[in-house]
Coordinates of C-alpha atoms and ligand atoms in Angstrom, one line a residue:
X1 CA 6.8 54.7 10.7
X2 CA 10.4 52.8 11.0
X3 CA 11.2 51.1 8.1
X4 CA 11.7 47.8 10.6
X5 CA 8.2 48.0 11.6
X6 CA 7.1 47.4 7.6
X7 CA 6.6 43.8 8.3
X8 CA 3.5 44.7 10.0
X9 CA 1.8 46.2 7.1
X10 CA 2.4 43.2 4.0
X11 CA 3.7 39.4 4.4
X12 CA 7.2 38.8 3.5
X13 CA 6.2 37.2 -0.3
X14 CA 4.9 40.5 -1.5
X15 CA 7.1 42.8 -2.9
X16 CA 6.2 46.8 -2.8
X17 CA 4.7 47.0 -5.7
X18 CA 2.5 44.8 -4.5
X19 CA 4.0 41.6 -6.8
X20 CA 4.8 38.2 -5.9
X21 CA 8.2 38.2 -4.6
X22 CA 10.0 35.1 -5.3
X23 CA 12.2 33.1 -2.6
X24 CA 15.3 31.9 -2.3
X25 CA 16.0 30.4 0.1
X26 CA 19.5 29.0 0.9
X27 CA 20.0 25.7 1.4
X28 CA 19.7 24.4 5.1
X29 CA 22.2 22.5 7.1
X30 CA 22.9 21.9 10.8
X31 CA 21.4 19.6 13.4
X32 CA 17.9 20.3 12.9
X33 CA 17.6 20.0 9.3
X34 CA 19.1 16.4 9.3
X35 CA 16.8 15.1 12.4
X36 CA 13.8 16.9 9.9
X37 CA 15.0 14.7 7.0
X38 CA 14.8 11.6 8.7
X39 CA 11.4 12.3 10.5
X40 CA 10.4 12.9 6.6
X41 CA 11.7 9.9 5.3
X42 CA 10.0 8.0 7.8
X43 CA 6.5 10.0 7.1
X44 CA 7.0 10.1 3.3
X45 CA 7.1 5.8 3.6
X46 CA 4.1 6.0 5.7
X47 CA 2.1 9.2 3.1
X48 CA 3.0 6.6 0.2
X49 CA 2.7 2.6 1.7
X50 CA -0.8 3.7 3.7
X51 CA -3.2 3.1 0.9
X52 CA -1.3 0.0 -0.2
X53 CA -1.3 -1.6 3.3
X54 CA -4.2 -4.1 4.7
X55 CA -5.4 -4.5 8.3
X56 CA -7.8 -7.5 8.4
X57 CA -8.4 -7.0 5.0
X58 CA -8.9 -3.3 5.3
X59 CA -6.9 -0.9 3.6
X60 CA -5.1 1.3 6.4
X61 CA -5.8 4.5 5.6
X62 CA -8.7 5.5 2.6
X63 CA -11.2 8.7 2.9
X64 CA -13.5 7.6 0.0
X65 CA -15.3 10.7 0.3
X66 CA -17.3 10.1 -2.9
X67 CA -18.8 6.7 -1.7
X68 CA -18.7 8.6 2.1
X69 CA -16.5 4.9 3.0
X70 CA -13.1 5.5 5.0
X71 CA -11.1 3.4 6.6
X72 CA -8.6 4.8 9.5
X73 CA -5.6 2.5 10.8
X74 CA -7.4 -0.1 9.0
X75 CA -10.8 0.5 10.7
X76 CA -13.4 0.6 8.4
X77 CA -15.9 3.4 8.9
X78 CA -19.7 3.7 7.0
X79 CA -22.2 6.0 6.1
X80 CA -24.0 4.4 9.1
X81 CA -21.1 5.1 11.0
X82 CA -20.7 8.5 10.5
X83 CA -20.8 9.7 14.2
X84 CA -17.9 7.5 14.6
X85 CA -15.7 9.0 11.6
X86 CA -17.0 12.8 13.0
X87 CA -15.8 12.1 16.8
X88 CA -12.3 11.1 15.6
X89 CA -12.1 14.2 13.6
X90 CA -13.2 16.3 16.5
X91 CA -10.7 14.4 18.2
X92 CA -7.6 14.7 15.7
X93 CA -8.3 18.8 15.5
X94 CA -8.4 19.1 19.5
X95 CA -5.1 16.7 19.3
X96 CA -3.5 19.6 17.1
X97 CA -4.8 22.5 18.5
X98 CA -3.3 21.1 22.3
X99 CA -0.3 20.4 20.3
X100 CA 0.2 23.7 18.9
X101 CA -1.1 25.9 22.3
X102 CA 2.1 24.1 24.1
X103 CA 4.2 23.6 20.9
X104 CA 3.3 26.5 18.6
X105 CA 3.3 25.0 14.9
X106 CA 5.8 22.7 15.2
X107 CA 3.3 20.1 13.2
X108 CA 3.8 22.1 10.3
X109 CA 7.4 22.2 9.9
X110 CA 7.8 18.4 11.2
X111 CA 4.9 16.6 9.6
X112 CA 2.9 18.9 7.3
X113 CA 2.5 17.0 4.0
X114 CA 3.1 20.6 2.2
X115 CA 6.0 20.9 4.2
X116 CA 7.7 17.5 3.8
X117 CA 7.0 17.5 0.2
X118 CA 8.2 21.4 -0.7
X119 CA 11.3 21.3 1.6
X120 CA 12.2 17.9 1.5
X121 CA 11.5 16.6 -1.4
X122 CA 10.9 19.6 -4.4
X123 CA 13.5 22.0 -2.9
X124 CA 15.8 19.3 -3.0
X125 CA 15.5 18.4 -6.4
X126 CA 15.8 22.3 -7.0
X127 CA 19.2 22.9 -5.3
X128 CA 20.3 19.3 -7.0
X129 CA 19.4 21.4 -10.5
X130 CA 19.5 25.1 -9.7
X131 CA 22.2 24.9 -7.0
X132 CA 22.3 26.8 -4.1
X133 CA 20.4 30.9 -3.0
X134 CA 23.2 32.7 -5.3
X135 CA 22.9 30.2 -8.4
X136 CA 19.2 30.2 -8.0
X137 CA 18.8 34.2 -8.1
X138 CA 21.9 34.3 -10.7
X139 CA 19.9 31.6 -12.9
X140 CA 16.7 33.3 -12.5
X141 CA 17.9 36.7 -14.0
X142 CA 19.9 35.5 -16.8
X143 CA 18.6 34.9 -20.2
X144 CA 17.0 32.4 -21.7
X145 CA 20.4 30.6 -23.1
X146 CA 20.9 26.8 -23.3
X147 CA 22.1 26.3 -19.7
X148 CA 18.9 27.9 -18.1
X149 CA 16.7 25.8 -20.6
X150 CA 18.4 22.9 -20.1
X151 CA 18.1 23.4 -16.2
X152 CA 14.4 24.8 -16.6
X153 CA 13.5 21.5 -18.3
X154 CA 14.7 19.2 -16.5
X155 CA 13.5 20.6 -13.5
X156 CA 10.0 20.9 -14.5
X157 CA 9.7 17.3 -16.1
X158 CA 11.0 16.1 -12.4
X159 CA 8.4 18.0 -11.0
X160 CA 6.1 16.7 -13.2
X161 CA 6.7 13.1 -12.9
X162 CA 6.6 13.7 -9.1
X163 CA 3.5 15.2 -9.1
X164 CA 1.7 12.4 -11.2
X165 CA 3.2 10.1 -8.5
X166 CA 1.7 12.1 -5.8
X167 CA -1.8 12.5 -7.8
X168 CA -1.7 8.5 -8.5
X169 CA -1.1 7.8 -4.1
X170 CA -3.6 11.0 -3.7
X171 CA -6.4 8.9 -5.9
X172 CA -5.4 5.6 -4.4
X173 CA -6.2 7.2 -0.5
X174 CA -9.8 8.8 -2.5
X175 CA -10.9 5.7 -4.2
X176 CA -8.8 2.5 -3.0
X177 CA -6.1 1.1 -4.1
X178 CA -7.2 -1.9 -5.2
X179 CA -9.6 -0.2 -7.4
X180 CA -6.2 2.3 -8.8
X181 CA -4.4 -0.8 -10.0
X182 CA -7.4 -2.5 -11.5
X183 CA -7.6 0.6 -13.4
X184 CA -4.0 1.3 -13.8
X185 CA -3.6 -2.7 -15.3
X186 CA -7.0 -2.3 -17.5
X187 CA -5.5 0.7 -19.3
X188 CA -6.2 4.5 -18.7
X189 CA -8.4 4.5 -21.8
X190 CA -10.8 2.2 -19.9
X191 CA -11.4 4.7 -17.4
X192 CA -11.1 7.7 -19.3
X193 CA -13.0 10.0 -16.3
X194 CA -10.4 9.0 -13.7
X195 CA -7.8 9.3 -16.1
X196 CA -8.9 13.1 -16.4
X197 CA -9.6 13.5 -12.7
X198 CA -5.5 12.0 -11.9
X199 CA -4.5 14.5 -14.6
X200 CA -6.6 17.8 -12.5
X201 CA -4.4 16.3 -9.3
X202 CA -1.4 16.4 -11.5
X203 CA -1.5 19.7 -12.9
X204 CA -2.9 21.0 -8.9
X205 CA 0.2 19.4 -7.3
X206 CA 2.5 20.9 -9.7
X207 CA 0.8 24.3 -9.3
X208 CA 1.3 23.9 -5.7
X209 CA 4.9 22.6 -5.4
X210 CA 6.3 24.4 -8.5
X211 CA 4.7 28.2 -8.0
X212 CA 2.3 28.3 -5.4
X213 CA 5.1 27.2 -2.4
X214 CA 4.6 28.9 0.4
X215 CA 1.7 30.6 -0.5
X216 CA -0.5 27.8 0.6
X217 CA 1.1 28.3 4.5
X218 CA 0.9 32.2 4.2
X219 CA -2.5 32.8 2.6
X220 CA -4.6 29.1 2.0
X221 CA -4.0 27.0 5.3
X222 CA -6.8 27.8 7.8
X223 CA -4.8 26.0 10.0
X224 CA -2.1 28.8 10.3
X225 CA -4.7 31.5 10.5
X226 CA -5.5 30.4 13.7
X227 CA -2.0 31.1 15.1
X228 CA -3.5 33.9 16.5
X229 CA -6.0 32.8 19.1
X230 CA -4.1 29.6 19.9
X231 CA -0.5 30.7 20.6
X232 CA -0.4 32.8 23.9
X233 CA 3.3 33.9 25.7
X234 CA 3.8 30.3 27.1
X235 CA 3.6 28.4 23.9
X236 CA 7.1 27.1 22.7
X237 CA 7.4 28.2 19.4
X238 CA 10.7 29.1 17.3
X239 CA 11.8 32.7 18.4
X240 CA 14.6 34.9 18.6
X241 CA 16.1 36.0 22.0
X242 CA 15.7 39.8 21.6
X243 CA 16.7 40.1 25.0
X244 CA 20.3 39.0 24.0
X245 CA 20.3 39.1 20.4
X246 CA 19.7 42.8 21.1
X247 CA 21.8 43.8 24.2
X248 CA 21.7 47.0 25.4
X249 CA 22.6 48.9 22.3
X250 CA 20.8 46.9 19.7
X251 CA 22.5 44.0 17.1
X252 CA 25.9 45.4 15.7
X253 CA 28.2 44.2 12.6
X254 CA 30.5 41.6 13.8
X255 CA 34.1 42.9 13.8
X256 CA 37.4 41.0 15.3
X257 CA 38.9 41.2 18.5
X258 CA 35.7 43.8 19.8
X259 CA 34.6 43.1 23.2
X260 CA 30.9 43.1 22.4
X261 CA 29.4 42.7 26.0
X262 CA 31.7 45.9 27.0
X263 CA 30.0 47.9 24.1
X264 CA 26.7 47.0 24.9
X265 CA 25.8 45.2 21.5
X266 CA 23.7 41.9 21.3
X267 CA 24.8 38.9 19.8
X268 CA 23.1 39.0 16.9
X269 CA 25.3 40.2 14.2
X270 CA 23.0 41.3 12.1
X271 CA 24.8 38.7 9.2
X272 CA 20.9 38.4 7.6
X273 CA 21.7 34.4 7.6
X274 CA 18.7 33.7 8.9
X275 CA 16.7 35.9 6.9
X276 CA 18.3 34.2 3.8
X277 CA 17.7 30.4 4.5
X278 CA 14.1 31.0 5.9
X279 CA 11.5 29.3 3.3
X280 CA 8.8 31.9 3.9
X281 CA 11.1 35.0 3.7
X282 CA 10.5 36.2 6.8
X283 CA 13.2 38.1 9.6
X284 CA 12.1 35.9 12.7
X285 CA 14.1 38.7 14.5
X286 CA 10.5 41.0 14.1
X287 CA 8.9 38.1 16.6
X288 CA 6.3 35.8 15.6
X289 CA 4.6 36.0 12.5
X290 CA 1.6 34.0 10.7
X291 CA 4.2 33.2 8.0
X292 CA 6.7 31.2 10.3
X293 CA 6.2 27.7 9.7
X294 CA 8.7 26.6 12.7
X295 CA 10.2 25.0 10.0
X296 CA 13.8 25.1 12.6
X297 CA 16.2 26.4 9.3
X298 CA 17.0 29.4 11.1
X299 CA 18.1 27.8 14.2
X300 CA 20.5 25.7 12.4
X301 CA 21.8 29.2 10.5
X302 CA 21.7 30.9 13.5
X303 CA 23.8 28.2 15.7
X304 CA 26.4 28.0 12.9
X305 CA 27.2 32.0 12.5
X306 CA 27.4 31.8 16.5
X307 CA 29.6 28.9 15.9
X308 CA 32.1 31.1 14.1
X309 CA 32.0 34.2 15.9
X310 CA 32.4 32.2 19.1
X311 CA 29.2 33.4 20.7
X312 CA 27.0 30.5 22.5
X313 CA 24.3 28.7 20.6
X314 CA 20.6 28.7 20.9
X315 CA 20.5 32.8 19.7
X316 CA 16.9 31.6 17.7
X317 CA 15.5 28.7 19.5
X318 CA 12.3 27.0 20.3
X319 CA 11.3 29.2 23.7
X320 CA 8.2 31.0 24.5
X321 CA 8.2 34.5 25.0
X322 CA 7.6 34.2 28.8
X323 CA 10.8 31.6 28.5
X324 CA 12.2 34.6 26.8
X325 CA 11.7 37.2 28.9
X326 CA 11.4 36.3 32.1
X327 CA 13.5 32.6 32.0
X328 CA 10.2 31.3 33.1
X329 CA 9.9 27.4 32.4
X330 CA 7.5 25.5 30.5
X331 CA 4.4 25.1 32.6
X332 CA 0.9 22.9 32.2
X333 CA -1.2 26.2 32.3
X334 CA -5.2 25.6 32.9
X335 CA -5.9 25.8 29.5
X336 CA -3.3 22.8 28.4
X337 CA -5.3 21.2 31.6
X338 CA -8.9 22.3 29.4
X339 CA -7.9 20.7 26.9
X340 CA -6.0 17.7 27.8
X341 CA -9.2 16.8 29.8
X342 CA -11.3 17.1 26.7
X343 CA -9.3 15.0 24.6
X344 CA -8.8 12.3 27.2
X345 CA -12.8 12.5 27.0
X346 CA -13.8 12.3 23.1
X347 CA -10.7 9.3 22.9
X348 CA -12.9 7.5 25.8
X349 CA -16.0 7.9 24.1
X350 CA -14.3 7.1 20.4
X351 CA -12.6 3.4 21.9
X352 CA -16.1 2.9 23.3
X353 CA -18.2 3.3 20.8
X354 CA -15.7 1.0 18.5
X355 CA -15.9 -1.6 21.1
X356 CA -19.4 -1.5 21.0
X357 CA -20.0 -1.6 17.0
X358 CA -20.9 -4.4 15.4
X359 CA -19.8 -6.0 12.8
X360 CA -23.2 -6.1 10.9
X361 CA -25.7 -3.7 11.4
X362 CA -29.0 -4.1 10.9
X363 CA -31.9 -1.6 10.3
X364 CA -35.5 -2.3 10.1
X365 CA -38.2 0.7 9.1
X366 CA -41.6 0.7 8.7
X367 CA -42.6 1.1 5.5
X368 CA -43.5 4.6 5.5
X369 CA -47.1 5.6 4.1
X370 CA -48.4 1.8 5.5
X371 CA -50.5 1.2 7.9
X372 CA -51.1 -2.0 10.0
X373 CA -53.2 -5.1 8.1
X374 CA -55.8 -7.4 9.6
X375 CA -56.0 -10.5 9.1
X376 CA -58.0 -14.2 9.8
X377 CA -57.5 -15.1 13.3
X378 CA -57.1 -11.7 15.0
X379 CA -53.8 -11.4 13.5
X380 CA -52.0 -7.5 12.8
X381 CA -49.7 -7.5 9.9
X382 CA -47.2 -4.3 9.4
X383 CA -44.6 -4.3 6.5
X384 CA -40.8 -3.0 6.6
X385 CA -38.3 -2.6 4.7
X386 CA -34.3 -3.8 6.4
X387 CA -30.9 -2.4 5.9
X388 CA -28.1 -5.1 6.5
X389 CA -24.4 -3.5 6.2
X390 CA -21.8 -6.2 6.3
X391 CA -18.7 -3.8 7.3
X392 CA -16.4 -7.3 7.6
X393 CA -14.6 -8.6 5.1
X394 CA -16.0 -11.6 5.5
X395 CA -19.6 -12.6 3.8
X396 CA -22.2 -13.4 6.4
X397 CA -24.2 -16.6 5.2
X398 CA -27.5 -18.3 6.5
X399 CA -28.9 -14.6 7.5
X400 CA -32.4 -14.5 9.0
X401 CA -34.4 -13.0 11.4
X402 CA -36.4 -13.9 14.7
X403 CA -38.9 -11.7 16.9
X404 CA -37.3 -11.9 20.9
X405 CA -39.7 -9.6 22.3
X406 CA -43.1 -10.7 21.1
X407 CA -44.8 -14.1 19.8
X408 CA -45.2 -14.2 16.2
X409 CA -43.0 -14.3 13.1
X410 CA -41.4 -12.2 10.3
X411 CA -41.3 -13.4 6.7
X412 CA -39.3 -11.8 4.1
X413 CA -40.6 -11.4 0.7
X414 CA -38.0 -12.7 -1.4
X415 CA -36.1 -15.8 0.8
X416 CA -36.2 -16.4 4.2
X417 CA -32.5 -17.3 4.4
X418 CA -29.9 -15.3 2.5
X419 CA -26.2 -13.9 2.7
X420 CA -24.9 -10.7 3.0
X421 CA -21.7 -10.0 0.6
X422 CA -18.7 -9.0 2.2
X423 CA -18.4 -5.0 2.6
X424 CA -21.8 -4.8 1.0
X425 CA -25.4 -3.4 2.0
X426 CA -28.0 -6.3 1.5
X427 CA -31.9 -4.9 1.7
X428 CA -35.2 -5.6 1.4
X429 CA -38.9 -6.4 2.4
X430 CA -40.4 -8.3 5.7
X431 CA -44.0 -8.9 7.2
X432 CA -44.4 -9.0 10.7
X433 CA -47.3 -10.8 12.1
X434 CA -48.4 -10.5 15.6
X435 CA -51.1 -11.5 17.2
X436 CA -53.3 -8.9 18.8
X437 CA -53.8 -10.4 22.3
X438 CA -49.9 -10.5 22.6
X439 CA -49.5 -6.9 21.7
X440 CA -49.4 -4.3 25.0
X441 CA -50.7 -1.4 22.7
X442 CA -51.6 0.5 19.4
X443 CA -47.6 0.8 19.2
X444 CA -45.5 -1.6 20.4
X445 CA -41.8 -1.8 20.5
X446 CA -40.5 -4.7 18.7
X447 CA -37.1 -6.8 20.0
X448 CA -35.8 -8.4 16.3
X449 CA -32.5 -10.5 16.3
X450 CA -30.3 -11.2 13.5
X451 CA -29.2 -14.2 13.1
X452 CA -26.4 -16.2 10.9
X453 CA -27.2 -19.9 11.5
X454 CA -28.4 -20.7 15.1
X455 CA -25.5 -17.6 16.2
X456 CA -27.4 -14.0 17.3
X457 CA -25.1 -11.7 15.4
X458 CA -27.2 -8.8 15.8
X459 CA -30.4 -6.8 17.7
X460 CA -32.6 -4.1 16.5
X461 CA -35.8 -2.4 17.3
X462 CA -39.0 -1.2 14.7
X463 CA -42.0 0.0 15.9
X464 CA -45.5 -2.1 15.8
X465 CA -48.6 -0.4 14.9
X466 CA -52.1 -2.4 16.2
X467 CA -55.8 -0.5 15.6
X468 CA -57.0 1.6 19.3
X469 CA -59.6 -1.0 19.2
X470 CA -57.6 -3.9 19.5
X471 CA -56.1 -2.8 22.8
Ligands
LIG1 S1 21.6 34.5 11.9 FE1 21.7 35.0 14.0 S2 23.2 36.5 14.1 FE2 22.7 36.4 12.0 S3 21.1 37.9 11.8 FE3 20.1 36.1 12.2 S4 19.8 36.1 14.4 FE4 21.4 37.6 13.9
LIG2 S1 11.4 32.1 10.6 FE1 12.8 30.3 10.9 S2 11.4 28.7 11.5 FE2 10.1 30.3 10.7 S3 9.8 29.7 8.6 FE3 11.5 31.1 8.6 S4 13.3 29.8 8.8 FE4 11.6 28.5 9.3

C-alpha cells in the first residue's frame, strides 16, 4: 500500500506504535480565526450569563435533570410536560443534522462548547505559557529543569482554576443558580455532597481540556460519527482543491522564478503548513476525514503561504466535492427539501402546543382499587386523588373546584379553598357526588373546572363509575 494512503488504516492522534501521539498545533492566524474568536466571545458570554439570567422569573436556560425540571429560553418545562421538552429535542437534532447535510460540521468548529473552550480559551492560555508549535515540542522534550516546572505549573493551576469555573456554571445550568449561590454563600461544608460532585466536574473538565483534547471529537462525540451517513458530495464542508492543489503532475516544492503552470505542478507546495496548525493532526489534503472539525485553521494557513508565493487564495476552502470537481453550485437538493419540511413541521407543532399550555395543570385520578359508594338519597360517591402543578411563578390563591358537566358537587378532604405555591405541585383527596338519575351510564365522563376565585383557570376530565343497575 502507498505510504499516503496510511491515513486510512489509524486516526491522525495514534502514533505507530499504536500510542497517543501528542499535537501541536501551531498557532492560528488569518481571517477566519479572528471572525472565530469573536463568534466565541459572544457564545462564551452567553455558555456563562445563561443560568444567571431570568425570563419572567425563570431562569433562561437550566436542564435539572435530577428533579426532570428544565427551563429553555426561559420557558419552564415539567415532568408533566415532557412531550413538550422531547419535541424540542427532536427538533434541535433535526436543526443540526439539516445544518450539517448542507454545511458539513461547521457547528463544531463555530459553536461546539469543546471547541470554543479547547481552541479558544485553553490553547490560548497554552501558547500565552508554552509559546508557539516549536517552543511547545522543544519544551515538551527537555528535562525537567526550573523553566519547564515553572511553565508546567502555572499552566496547570490555570487550567485548574478554569475548570472549577466551568464545573461551578456546569452545576449552576444542572441545579439552578439560585440554589449554587445559596450554597456557595452558606459555605461548601454545608453542602458537603455538592461540594464533592463540583469537585468530579472539576477534575472531568480538566481531564478533558488538559489531556483528553481532541480525543473527545475523534473517538467520544457521537455527533461526529455520524459524518458518514449525513455528508454526501454537495455538502459544503472545509476541503482541499485536489483538482488544483494537484495539477497535472502532483504538488511540487516551491522554488523561485519556476513557471509552475508550464511544468504541470499544482499549487499546493507541499510546505505541510496546514498539516502543522491543524488541531486534530490531520493532512486535509487526504479529503474528508471523521477527525476534521471544520475548525477553518487550515484555510487561514493555506491562504497566507498562497499569499507569499503569489498563488490565488481559497487553495483549502469551504466547497463540496461536487463544487470541487465539477464547479457545480450549491443547490437545495430533495433531501435539504426532506428535511427542511420536517423541521418547519415539529417547530409548528412545538409553538402550538406552548400556546396551548397552561399555566396550571390540573390532574384528577380515581383512586385506584375504589369502587363507587351509595349513599341516602340515590346518591353515587367515587373518591380521587388531584395533581395541581403551578409552573408560574406566581402562587395561585383561592383554588377550588366545580363540576361543568354534571349536577352535583366535589368536596375535598382537607379544605375546600386552598393555594397552590409558586413552581410547586399541590395534591390531595376529593369526593364527587352525583346523583344517579343525572348520570348517562355505569361510566360517565366528568367535565371539572379549576377555579382561582370566580376566574376558570383550568379544565380536566376523570371518569365516573355508577352500579349497571342504576342505569
Ligand atoms: S498549506 Fe496549502 S500549500 Fe501548504 S501544504 Fe497545505 S495545501 Fe499545500
Ligand atoms: S483539517 Fe483544517 S479544518 Fe479540519 S480540523 Fe484540521 S485544521 Fe481544522
Amino acid at each position: 500500500m502507498a505510504m499516503d494512503e496510511n491515513f486510512r488504516d489509524s486516526i491522525g492522534t495514534i502514533n505507530e506504535e499504536g500510542k497517543r501521539a501528542w499535537i501541536f498545533p501551531k498557532k492560528p492566524s488569518g481571517r477566519f480565526y479572528e471572525y472565530r474568536k469573536w463568534v466565541s466571545y459572544a457564545l462564551l458570554l452567553f455558555l456563562f450569563a445563561s443560568p444567571f439570567i431570568k425570563v419572567n422569573g425563570h431562569q433562561f436556560l437550566m436542564f435539572n435533570v435530577l428533579e426532570r425540571r428544565f427551563n429553555i429560553f426561559g420557558l419552564p418545562f415539567w415532568p408533566q410536560d415532557f412531550h413538550l421538552f422531547v419535541i424540542s429535542m427532536i427538533s434541535g437534532v433535526i436543526f443540526v443534522a439539516l445544518f450539517t447535510v448542507a454545511f458539513g460540521r461547521i457547528f463544531c468548529g463555530w459553536m461546539c462548547p469543546q471547541t470554543i473552550f479547547m481552541e479558544m480559551v485553553f490553547r490560548r492560555i497554552e501558547y500565552w505559557i508554552d509559546g508557539d508549535r516549536g517552543a511547545q515540542i522543544r519544551l515538551d522534550r527537555q528535562a525537567w529543569n526550573g523553566e519547564k516546572i515553572r511553565k508546567r505549573v502555572l499552566k496547570w493551576s490555570v487550567f485548574f482554576v478554569i475548570s472549577f469555573i466551568i464545573a461551578n456554571v456546569f452545576l449552576a445550568y444542572l441545579i439552578g443558580s439560585d440554589r449554587l449561590i445559596r450554597y456557595i454563600t452558606d459555605g461548601p461544608l454545608q453542602h458537603i455532597s455538592t461540594l464533592v460532585s463540583l469537585l468530579i466536574f472539576t477534575a472531568v473538565f480538566y481531564f478533558v481540556f488538559a489531556w483528553f483534547r481532541e480525543q473527545v471529537c475523534i473517538i467520544a462525540c457521537p455527533y461526529g460519527r455520524m459524518q458518514g451517513v449525513l455528508l454526501d458530495n454537495k455538502s459544503v464542508v472545509v476541503a482541499y482543491d485536489h483538482k488544483r492543489g494537484e495539477g497535472e503532475s502532483g504538488r511540487k516544492k516551491f522554488r523561485k522564478n519556476e513557471d509552475r503552470e508550464a511544468l504541470g505542478h499544482g499549487d499546493c507546495i507541499d510546505c505541510f503548513q496546514c498539516v502543522n496548525v491543524c488541531p486534530t493532526g490531520i493532512d486535509i489534503r487526504n479529503g474528508t476525514q471523521l477527525e476534521c472539525v471544520n475548525c477553518t485553521a487550515c484555510i487561514d494557513e493555506c491562504d497566507a503561504i498562497m499569499e507569499k508565493v503569489n498563488l490565488p487564495k481559497g487553495l483549502i476552502r469551504y466547497a463540496s466535492e461536487d463544487n470541487i470537481e465539477k464547479k457545480a453550485k450549491f443547490t437545495f437538493t430533495p433531501r435539504l427539501k426532506g428535511y427542511t419540511a420536517v423541521l418547519t413541521i415539529l417547530i409548528g407543532v412545538l409553538v402550538g402546543m406552548l400556546f396551548l399550555r397552561n399555566d396550571l395543570e390540573a390532574n384528577i385520578l380515581r383512586l385506584p382499587g375504589q369502587l363507587y359508594e351509595r349513599k341516602a338519597g340515590n346518591i353515587i360517591s367515587n373518591v380521587y386523588t388531584y395533581k395541581l402543578v403551578n409552573k408560574t411563578t406566581k402562587d395561585v390563591a383561592d383554588v377550588s373546584f366545580e363540576l361543568l358537566s354534571h349536577p352535583g358537587t366535589i368536596s375535598l378532604v382537607t379544605h375546600e379553598h386552598f393555594t397552590v405555591l409558586a413552581e410547586e405541585l399541590a395534591e390531595g383527596t376529593l369526593f364527587i357526588e352525583i346523583n344517579n338519575a343525572a348520570l348517562n351510564g355505569d361510566k360517565d365522563k366528568l367535565r371539572i373546572g379549576v377555579y382561582s376565585g370566580d376566574q376558570l383557570i383550568e379544565t380536566t376530565t376523570a371518569a365516573f363509575l355508577a352500579p349497571r343497575s342504576y342505569k
